[in-house]
């Protein structure tokens, strides 16, 4: 037994035989093409993007997707394909997040900065959503070269990028970060209000300056889909952690 930490390592093609991974923790790992045989899986918790995952010869992804849609009836709305669908999805997200924010306002200020299980705190989650909105809506779609707020928080796996803020030590108050968030939410609402199906099917115009995402052309539907997906998924994470914080 040993206490080993592997970080920023490329172990593609590695072979493990008769290896114990009991209690191991993996985050941000690329498991595409992974093949596991003669394994003993019990009390295993896997969270991530799943595509063609076969267990004992059965692709379980359609089963998982159907169960998630059953548990969260609004989830199907988060895969919009036209402008009206994006507007409906965003209206639903605004309502859901209002409920989540009300829960967070009932906590002591220290708790909204507390990480649960090593994941982002509630405030950090909002900071990341502001970053995602700035990156994919304001920069990629609307062409704003430097859209950032100083408290924006990129995903941990993203390398430091000139001009993009990443202050992991910042501790803005919940009220302060909610003020920024309200502006970002309203901005997306306004953007979607004027969105047409033709615009949704078009490509973005590359911005003229370094940053994130890279200054190239992207499908508009991909950019706005990223904003919707991030906003949906991170609310689920926030609710999960709020259950822990309020259940003590």
PDB file of C-alpha atoms in Angstrom:
ATOM      1  CA  UNK A   1       0.000   0.000   0.000  1.00  0.00           C
ATOM      2  CA  UNK A   2       1.243   3.491  -0.710  1.00  0.00           C
ATOM      3  CA  UNK A   3       0.158   7.096  -0.992  1.00  0.00           C
ATOM      4  CA  UNK A   4       0.769   7.912  -4.651  1.00  0.00           C
ATOM      5  CA  UNK A   5      -0.360  11.021  -6.511  1.00  0.00           C
ATOM      6  CA  UNK A   6      -0.162  11.227 -10.295  1.00  0.00           C
ATOM      7  CA  UNK A   7      -0.834  14.676 -11.733  1.00  0.00           C
ATOM      8  CA  UNK A   8      -0.438  15.997 -15.290  1.00  0.00           C
ATOM      9  CA  UNK A   9       0.850  12.621 -16.451  1.00  0.00           C
ATOM     10  CA  UNK A  10       0.264  10.972 -19.833  1.00  0.00           C
ATOM     11  CA  UNK A  11      -0.243   7.283 -19.121  1.00  0.00           C
ATOM     12  CA  UNK A  12      -1.819   6.449 -22.472  1.00  0.00           C
ATOM     13  CA  UNK A  13      -1.376   2.790 -23.343  1.00  0.00           C
ATOM     14  CA  UNK A  14      -0.310   1.852 -19.821  1.00  0.00           C
ATOM     15  CA  UNK A  15      -1.066  -1.648 -18.596  1.00  0.00           C
ATOM     16  CA  UNK A  16      -2.166  -2.469 -15.048  1.00  0.00           C
ATOM     17  CA  UNK A  17      -2.288  -6.084 -13.911  1.00  0.00           C
ATOM     18  CA  UNK A  18      -3.208  -7.333 -10.456  1.00  0.00           C
ATOM     19  CA  UNK A  19      -3.335  -3.723  -9.221  1.00  0.00           C
ATOM     20  CA  UNK A  20      -5.494  -2.534  -6.326  1.00  0.00           C
ATOM     21  CA  UNK A  21      -7.264   0.794  -6.887  1.00  0.00           C
ATOM     22  CA  UNK A  22      -9.351   0.609  -3.723  1.00  0.00           C
ATOM     23  CA  UNK A  23     -10.192   4.081  -2.473  1.00  0.00           C
ATOM     24  CA  UNK A  24      -8.483   5.744  -5.461  1.00  0.00           C
ATOM     25  CA  UNK A  25      -9.700   9.177  -6.538  1.00  0.00           C
ATOM     26  CA  UNK A  26      -9.553  10.336 -10.151  1.00  0.00           C
ATOM     27  CA  UNK A  27     -10.492  13.783 -11.448  1.00  0.00           C
ATOM     28  CA  UNK A  28     -10.102  15.261 -14.897  1.00  0.00           C
ATOM     29  CA  UNK A  29      -8.922  11.930 -16.326  1.00  0.00           C
ATOM     30  CA  UNK A  30      -9.162  10.933 -19.993  1.00  0.00           C
ATOM     31  CA  UNK A  31     -10.457   7.352 -20.059  1.00  0.00           C
ATOM     32  CA  UNK A  32     -11.331   7.138 -23.758  1.00  0.00           C
ATOM     33  CA  UNK A  33     -10.558   3.683 -25.101  1.00  0.00           C
ATOM     34  CA  UNK A  34     -10.120   2.240 -21.609  1.00  0.00           C
ATOM     35  CA  UNK A  35     -10.633  -1.520 -21.401  1.00  0.00           C
ATOM     36  CA  UNK A  36     -11.104  -3.230 -18.066  1.00  0.00           C
ATOM     37  CA  UNK A  37     -11.510  -6.992 -17.803  1.00  0.00           C
ATOM     38  CA  UNK A  38     -11.848  -9.410 -14.898  1.00  0.00           C
ATOM     39  CA  UNK A  39     -12.576  -6.456 -12.642  1.00  0.00           C
ATOM     40  CA  UNK A  40     -14.389  -6.316  -9.324  1.00  0.00           C
ATOM     41  CA  UNK A  41     -16.520  -3.174  -9.143  1.00  0.00           C
ATOM     42  CA  UNK A  42     -18.526  -2.578  -6.002  1.00  0.00           C
ATOM     43  CA  UNK A  43     -19.528   0.731  -4.400  1.00  0.00           C
ATOM     44  CA  UNK A  44     -18.085   2.574  -7.422  1.00  0.00           C
ATOM     45  CA  UNK A  45     -19.082   6.185  -8.117  1.00  0.00           C
ATOM     46  CA  UNK A  46     -18.423   7.513 -11.632  1.00  0.00           C
ATOM     47  CA  UNK A  47     -19.372  11.009 -12.782  1.00  0.00           C
ATOM     48  CA  UNK A  48     -18.483  12.432 -16.182  1.00  0.00           C
ATOM     49  CA  UNK A  49     -19.186  12.605 -19.901  1.00  0.00           C
ATOM     50  CA  UNK A  50     -20.221   9.121 -21.023  1.00  0.00           C
ATOM     51  CA  UNK A  51     -20.284   7.913 -24.618  1.00  0.00           C
ATOM     52  CA  UNK A  52     -20.459   4.222 -25.563  1.00  0.00           C
ATOM     53  CA  UNK A  53     -19.639   2.697 -22.189  1.00  0.00           C
ATOM     54  CA  UNK A  54     -20.099  -1.059 -22.271  1.00  0.00           C
ATOM     55  CA  UNK A  55     -20.378  -3.090 -19.089  1.00  0.00           C
ATOM     56  CA  UNK A  56     -20.547  -6.846 -19.552  1.00  0.00           C
ATOM     57  CA  UNK A  57     -21.269  -6.261 -23.225  1.00  0.00           C
ATOM     58  CA  UNK A  58     -24.101  -3.771 -22.669  1.00  0.00           C
ATOM     59  CA  UNK A  59     -23.834  -0.092 -23.648  1.00  0.00           C
ATOM     60  CA  UNK A  60     -25.201   1.492 -20.477  1.00  0.00           C
ATOM     61  CA  UNK A  61     -25.159   5.111 -21.688  1.00  0.00           C
ATOM     62  CA  UNK A  62     -28.709   5.111 -23.163  1.00  0.00           C
ATOM     63  CA  UNK A  63     -29.986   3.582 -19.925  1.00  0.00           C
ATOM     64  CA  UNK A  64     -28.218   6.224 -17.842  1.00  0.00           C
ATOM     65  CA  UNK A  65     -29.419   9.069 -20.073  1.00  0.00           C
ATOM     66  CA  UNK A  66     -33.015   7.856 -19.862  1.00  0.00           C
ATOM     67  CA  UNK A  67     -32.836   7.581 -16.080  1.00  0.00           C
ATOM     68  CA  UNK A  68     -31.367  11.078 -15.732  1.00  0.00           C
ATOM     69  CA  UNK A  69     -34.121  12.491 -17.932  1.00  0.00           C
ATOM     70  CA  UNK A  70     -36.668  10.716 -15.724  1.00  0.00           C
ATOM     71  CA  UNK A  71     -35.151  12.115 -12.539  1.00  0.00           C
ATOM     72  CA  UNK A  72     -34.840  15.631 -13.943  1.00  0.00           C
ATOM     73  CA  UNK A  73     -37.777  16.314 -16.297  1.00  0.00           C
ATOM     74  CA  UNK A  74     -36.314  19.683 -17.382  1.00  0.00           C
ATOM     75  CA  UNK A  75     -33.067  18.025 -18.480  1.00  0.00           C
ATOM     76  CA  UNK A  76     -34.372  17.240 -21.972  1.00  0.00           C
ATOM     77  CA  UNK A  77     -34.903  20.996 -22.483  1.00  0.00           C
ATOM     78  CA  UNK A  78     -31.159  21.505 -22.006  1.00  0.00           C
ATOM     79  CA  UNK A  79     -30.475  20.024 -25.448  1.00  0.00           C
ATOM     80  CA  UNK A  80     -32.099  22.747 -27.580  1.00  0.00           C
ATOM     81  CA  UNK A  81     -31.819  22.696 -31.354  1.00  0.00           C
ATOM     82  CA  UNK A  82     -33.524  25.965 -32.288  1.00  0.00           C
ATOM     83  CA  UNK A  83     -33.681  29.529 -30.999  1.00  0.00           C
ATOM     84  CA  UNK A  84     -37.007  29.068 -29.217  1.00  0.00           C
ATOM     85  CA  UNK A  85     -35.562  26.013 -27.495  1.00  0.00           C
ATOM     86  CA  UNK A  86     -32.640  28.044 -26.165  1.00  0.00           C
ATOM     87  CA  UNK A  87     -35.010  30.692 -24.855  1.00  0.00           C
ATOM     88  CA  UNK A  88     -37.101  28.047 -23.076  1.00  0.00           C
ATOM     89  CA  UNK A  89     -34.016  26.403 -21.611  1.00  0.00           C
ATOM     90  CA  UNK A  90     -32.672  29.690 -20.270  1.00  0.00           C
ATOM     91  CA  UNK A  91     -35.985  30.638 -18.674  1.00  0.00           C
ATOM     92  CA  UNK A  92     -36.038  27.273 -16.891  1.00  0.00           C
ATOM     93  CA  UNK A  93     -32.452  27.712 -15.746  1.00  0.00           C
ATOM     94  CA  UNK A  94     -33.141  31.160 -14.345  1.00  0.00           C
ATOM     95  CA  UNK A  95     -36.020  29.775 -12.281  1.00  0.00           C
ATOM     96  CA  UNK A  96     -34.031  26.812 -10.990  1.00  0.00           C
ATOM     97  CA  UNK A  97     -31.049  28.944 -10.049  1.00  0.00           C
ATOM     98  CA  UNK A  98     -33.281  31.378  -8.150  1.00  0.00           C
ATOM     99  CA  UNK A  99     -34.261  28.478  -5.891  1.00  0.00           C
ATOM    100  CA  UNK A 100     -30.646  27.383  -5.456  1.00  0.00           C
ATOM    101  CA  UNK A 101     -29.487  30.909  -4.653  1.00  0.00           C
ATOM    102  CA  UNK A 102     -32.252  31.262  -2.063  1.00  0.00           C
ATOM    103  CA  UNK A 103     -30.897  28.114  -0.365  1.00  0.00           C
ATOM    104  CA  UNK A 104     -27.362  29.509  -0.373  1.00  0.00           C
ATOM    105  CA  UNK A 105     -28.486  32.835   1.102  1.00  0.00           C
ATOM    106  CA  UNK A 106     -29.658  30.915   4.146  1.00  0.00           C
ATOM    107  CA  UNK A 107     -26.121  29.768   4.932  1.00  0.00           C
ATOM    108  CA  UNK A 108     -23.468  31.503   6.978  1.00  0.00           C
ATOM    109  CA  UNK A 109     -21.049  33.396   4.762  1.00  0.00           C
ATOM    110  CA  UNK A 110     -18.226  31.004   5.649  1.00  0.00           C
ATOM    111  CA  UNK A 111     -20.170  28.045   4.274  1.00  0.00           C
ATOM    112  CA  UNK A 112     -20.640  29.510   0.791  1.00  0.00           C
ATOM    113  CA  UNK A 113     -16.838  29.561   0.601  1.00  0.00           C
ATOM    114  CA  UNK A 114     -16.452  26.009   1.897  1.00  0.00           C
ATOM    115  CA  UNK A 115     -15.504  23.213  -0.469  1.00  0.00           C
ATOM    116  CA  UNK A 116     -17.285  19.884  -0.136  1.00  0.00           C
ATOM    117  CA  UNK A 117     -15.267  16.833  -1.106  1.00  0.00           C
ATOM    118  CA  UNK A 118     -12.587  18.967  -2.733  1.00  0.00           C
ATOM    119  CA  UNK A 119     -15.037  20.465  -5.246  1.00  0.00           C
ATOM    120  CA  UNK A 120     -15.610  24.175  -5.815  1.00  0.00           C
ATOM    121  CA  UNK A 121     -17.425  26.168  -3.159  1.00  0.00           C
ATOM    122  CA  UNK A 122     -20.752  27.794  -3.999  1.00  0.00           C
ATOM    123  CA  UNK A 123     -19.089  31.142  -4.660  1.00  0.00           C
ATOM    124  CA  UNK A 124     -16.397  29.494  -6.794  1.00  0.00           C
ATOM    125  CA  UNK A 125     -19.109  27.750  -8.805  1.00  0.00           C
ATOM    126  CA  UNK A 126     -20.730  31.104  -9.579  1.00  0.00           C
ATOM    127  CA  UNK A 127     -17.341  32.555 -10.480  1.00  0.00           C
ATOM    128  CA  UNK A 128     -16.790  29.693 -12.924  1.00  0.00           C
ATOM    129  CA  UNK A 129     -20.224  30.145 -14.484  1.00  0.00           C
ATOM    130  CA  UNK A 130     -19.420  33.811 -15.034  1.00  0.00           C
ATOM    131  CA  UNK A 131     -16.204  32.737 -16.749  1.00  0.00           C
ATOM    132  CA  UNK A 132     -18.038  30.237 -18.982  1.00  0.00           C
ATOM    133  CA  UNK A 133     -20.627  32.872 -19.898  1.00  0.00           C
ATOM    134  CA  UNK A 134     -17.938  35.441 -20.651  1.00  0.00           C
ATOM    135  CA  UNK A 135     -15.963  32.955 -22.735  1.00  0.00           C
ATOM    136  CA  UNK A 136     -18.683  31.393 -24.866  1.00  0.00           C
ATOM    137  CA  UNK A 137     -21.395  34.056 -25.013  1.00  0.00           C
ATOM    138  CA  UNK A 138     -19.664  37.412 -24.711  1.00  0.00           C
ATOM    139  CA  UNK A 139     -16.321  36.564 -26.327  1.00  0.00           C
ATOM    140  CA  UNK A 140     -17.031  33.786 -28.833  1.00  0.00           C
ATOM    141  CA  UNK A 141     -20.549  34.794 -29.947  1.00  0.00           C
ATOM    142  CA  UNK A 142     -20.678  38.534 -29.301  1.00  0.00           C
ATOM    143  CA  UNK A 143     -17.043  39.216 -30.185  1.00  0.00           C
ATOM    144  CA  UNK A 144     -15.990  40.960 -26.982  1.00  0.00           C
ATOM    145  CA  UNK A 145     -12.226  40.402 -26.918  1.00  0.00           C
ATOM    146  CA  UNK A 146     -11.752  40.974 -23.171  1.00  0.00           C
ATOM    147  CA  UNK A 147     -15.075  40.179 -21.488  1.00  0.00           C
ATOM    148  CA  UNK A 148     -13.714  39.120 -18.116  1.00  0.00           C
ATOM    149  CA  UNK A 149     -14.616  40.126 -14.612  1.00  0.00           C
ATOM    150  CA  UNK A 150     -11.662  40.045 -12.202  1.00  0.00           C
ATOM    151  CA  UNK A 151     -13.327  37.257 -10.213  1.00  0.00           C
ATOM    152  CA  UNK A 152     -13.901  34.949 -13.193  1.00  0.00           C
ATOM    153  CA  UNK A 153     -12.596  31.446 -12.463  1.00  0.00           C
ATOM    154  CA  UNK A 154     -11.510  29.181 -15.347  1.00  0.00           C
ATOM    155  CA  UNK A 155     -11.695  25.402 -15.057  1.00  0.00           C
ATOM    156  CA  UNK A 156      -8.731  23.915 -13.207  1.00  0.00           C
ATOM    157  CA  UNK A 157      -7.470  21.994 -16.253  1.00  0.00           C
ATOM    158  CA  UNK A 158      -7.122  25.149 -18.342  1.00  0.00           C
ATOM    159  CA  UNK A 159      -3.533  26.439 -18.508  1.00  0.00           C
ATOM    160  CA  UNK A 160      -2.857  29.992 -17.416  1.00  0.00           C
ATOM    161  CA  UNK A 161      -3.717  32.225 -20.348  1.00  0.00           C
ATOM    162  CA  UNK A 162      -2.469  35.816 -20.758  1.00  0.00           C
ATOM    163  CA  UNK A 163      -5.245  38.290 -20.053  1.00  0.00           C
ATOM    164  CA  UNK A 164      -7.614  35.736 -18.493  1.00  0.00           C
ATOM    165  CA  UNK A 165      -8.005  36.188 -14.703  1.00  0.00           C
ATOM    166  CA  UNK A 166      -7.451  33.258 -12.370  1.00  0.00           C
ATOM    167  CA  UNK A 167      -7.289  34.350  -8.741  1.00  0.00           C
ATOM    168  CA  UNK A 168      -7.887  31.182  -6.756  1.00  0.00           C
ATOM    169  CA  UNK A 169      -7.346  33.017  -3.469  1.00  0.00           C
ATOM    170  CA  UNK A 170     -10.058  35.642  -4.042  1.00  0.00           C
ATOM    171  CA  UNK A 171     -13.001  35.528  -1.623  1.00  0.00           C
ATOM    172  CA  UNK A 172     -15.658  37.917  -2.927  1.00  0.00           C
ATOM    173  CA  UNK A 173     -18.800  37.992  -0.828  1.00  0.00           C
ATOM    174  CA  UNK A 174     -21.843  36.091  -2.011  1.00  0.00           C
ATOM    175  CA  UNK A 175     -23.699  39.359  -2.595  1.00  0.00           C
ATOM    176  CA  UNK A 176     -20.827  40.743  -4.666  1.00  0.00           C
ATOM    177  CA  UNK A 177     -20.559  37.717  -6.908  1.00  0.00           C
ATOM    178  CA  UNK A 178     -24.349  37.476  -7.262  1.00  0.00           C
ATOM    179  CA  UNK A 179     -24.381  41.053  -8.537  1.00  0.00           C
ATOM    180  CA  UNK A 180     -21.934  40.075 -11.276  1.00  0.00           C
ATOM    181  CA  UNK A 181     -23.872  36.898 -11.973  1.00  0.00           C
ATOM    182  CA  UNK A 182     -27.138  38.786 -12.361  1.00  0.00           C
ATOM    183  CA  UNK A 183     -25.577  40.909 -15.075  1.00  0.00           C
ATOM    184  CA  UNK A 184     -24.278  37.856 -16.928  1.00  0.00           C
ATOM    185  CA  UNK A 185     -27.649  36.080 -16.718  1.00  0.00           C
ATOM    186  CA  UNK A 186     -29.464  39.144 -18.031  1.00  0.00           C
ATOM    187  CA  UNK A 187     -26.921  39.432 -20.834  1.00  0.00           C
ATOM    188  CA  UNK A 188     -27.576  35.882 -22.013  1.00  0.00           C
ATOM    189  CA  UNK A 189     -31.334  36.473 -21.775  1.00  0.00           C
ATOM    190  CA  UNK A 190     -30.984  39.549 -23.990  1.00  0.00           C
ATOM    191  CA  UNK A 191     -28.745  37.688 -26.449  1.00  0.00           C
ATOM    192  CA  UNK A 192     -31.215  34.817 -26.764  1.00  0.00           C
ATOM    193  CA  UNK A 193     -34.184  37.174 -27.094  1.00  0.00           C
ATOM    194  CA  UNK A 194     -32.793  38.422 -30.399  1.00  0.00           C
ATOM    195  CA  UNK A 195     -31.485  35.072 -31.620  1.00  0.00           C
ATOM    196  CA  UNK A 196     -32.839  33.632 -34.875  1.00  0.00           C
ATOM    197  CA  UNK A 197     -32.581  30.087 -36.148  1.00  0.00           C
ATOM    198  CA  UNK A 198     -30.363  31.360 -38.976  1.00  0.00           C
ATOM    199  CA  UNK A 199     -27.939  32.922 -36.513  1.00  0.00           C
ATOM    200  CA  UNK A 200     -27.940  29.774 -34.408  1.00  0.00           C
ATOM    201  CA  UNK A 201     -26.920  27.730 -37.467  1.00  0.00           C
ATOM    202  CA  UNK A 202     -24.087  30.134 -38.368  1.00  0.00           C
ATOM    203  CA  UNK A 203     -20.428  30.344 -37.382  1.00  0.00           C
ATOM    204  CA  UNK A 204     -18.924  32.972 -35.083  1.00  0.00           C
ATOM    205  CA  UNK A 205     -16.539  35.641 -36.298  1.00  0.00           C
ATOM    206  CA  UNK A 206     -13.076  35.089 -34.756  1.00  0.00           C
ATOM    207  CA  UNK A 207     -12.128  37.702 -32.179  1.00  0.00           C
ATOM    208  CA  UNK A 208      -8.971  39.732 -32.699  1.00  0.00           C
ATOM    209  CA  UNK A 209      -6.926  38.919 -29.631  1.00  0.00           C
ATOM    210  CA  UNK A 210      -5.583  36.086 -27.478  1.00  0.00           C
ATOM    211  CA  UNK A 211      -7.659  34.537 -24.738  1.00  0.00           C
ATOM    212  CA  UNK A 212     -10.159  31.751 -24.223  1.00  0.00           C
ATOM    213  CA  UNK A 213     -11.569  30.247 -26.302  1.00  0.00           C
ATOM    214  CA  UNK A 214      -8.900  30.550 -28.951  1.00  0.00           C
ATOM    215  CA  UNK A 215      -9.543  33.259 -31.565  1.00  0.00           C
ATOM    216  CA  UNK A 216     -11.139  31.137 -34.284  1.00  0.00           C
ATOM    217  CA  UNK A 217     -14.600  30.493 -35.671  1.00  0.00           C
ATOM    218  CA  UNK A 218     -17.033  28.236 -33.788  1.00  0.00           C
ATOM    219  CA  UNK A 219     -20.570  27.022 -34.449  1.00  0.00           C
ATOM    220  CA  UNK A 220     -22.896  29.389 -32.598  1.00  0.00           C
ATOM    221  CA  UNK A 221     -25.007  26.455 -31.393  1.00  0.00           C
ATOM    222  CA  UNK A 222     -21.932  24.898 -29.817  1.00  0.00           C
ATOM    223  CA  UNK A 223     -21.064  28.101 -27.948  1.00  0.00           C
ATOM    224  CA  UNK A 224     -24.552  28.707 -26.604  1.00  0.00           C
ATOM    225  CA  UNK A 225     -24.963  25.011 -25.898  1.00  0.00           C
ATOM    226  CA  UNK A 226     -21.879  25.187 -23.696  1.00  0.00           C
ATOM    227  CA  UNK A 227     -23.414  28.053 -21.698  1.00  0.00           C
ATOM    228  CA  UNK A 228     -26.667  26.146 -21.187  1.00  0.00           C
ATOM    229  CA  UNK A 229     -24.912  22.886 -20.312  1.00  0.00           C
ATOM    230  CA  UNK A 230     -22.534  24.511 -17.833  1.00  0.00           C
ATOM    231  CA  UNK A 231     -25.352  26.405 -16.157  1.00  0.00           C
ATOM    232  CA  UNK A 232     -27.453  23.257 -15.814  1.00  0.00           C
ATOM    233  CA  UNK A 233     -24.716  20.910 -14.647  1.00  0.00           C
ATOM    234  CA  UNK A 234     -23.118  23.231 -12.115  1.00  0.00           C
ATOM    235  CA  UNK A 235     -26.480  23.840 -10.479  1.00  0.00           C
ATOM    236  CA  UNK A 236     -26.725  20.093  -9.875  1.00  0.00           C
ATOM    237  CA  UNK A 237     -23.262  20.160  -8.308  1.00  0.00           C
ATOM    238  CA  UNK A 238     -24.244  23.153  -6.187  1.00  0.00           C
ATOM    239  CA  UNK A 239     -27.434  21.475  -5.000  1.00  0.00           C
ATOM    240  CA  UNK A 240     -25.508  18.321  -4.152  1.00  0.00           C
ATOM    241  CA  UNK A 241     -23.076  20.265  -1.982  1.00  0.00           C
ATOM    242  CA  UNK A 242     -25.783  22.415  -0.421  1.00  0.00           C
ATOM    243  CA  UNK A 243     -27.464  19.201   0.721  1.00  0.00           C
ATOM    244  CA  UNK A 244     -24.266  18.364   2.611  1.00  0.00           C
ATOM    245  CA  UNK A 245     -23.816  21.842   4.064  1.00  0.00           C
ATOM    246  CA  UNK A 246     -27.410  22.146   5.245  1.00  0.00           C
ATOM    247  CA  UNK A 247     -27.637  18.579   6.467  1.00  0.00           C
ATOM    248  CA  UNK A 248     -25.061  18.858   9.215  1.00  0.00           C
TER     249      UNK A 248
END
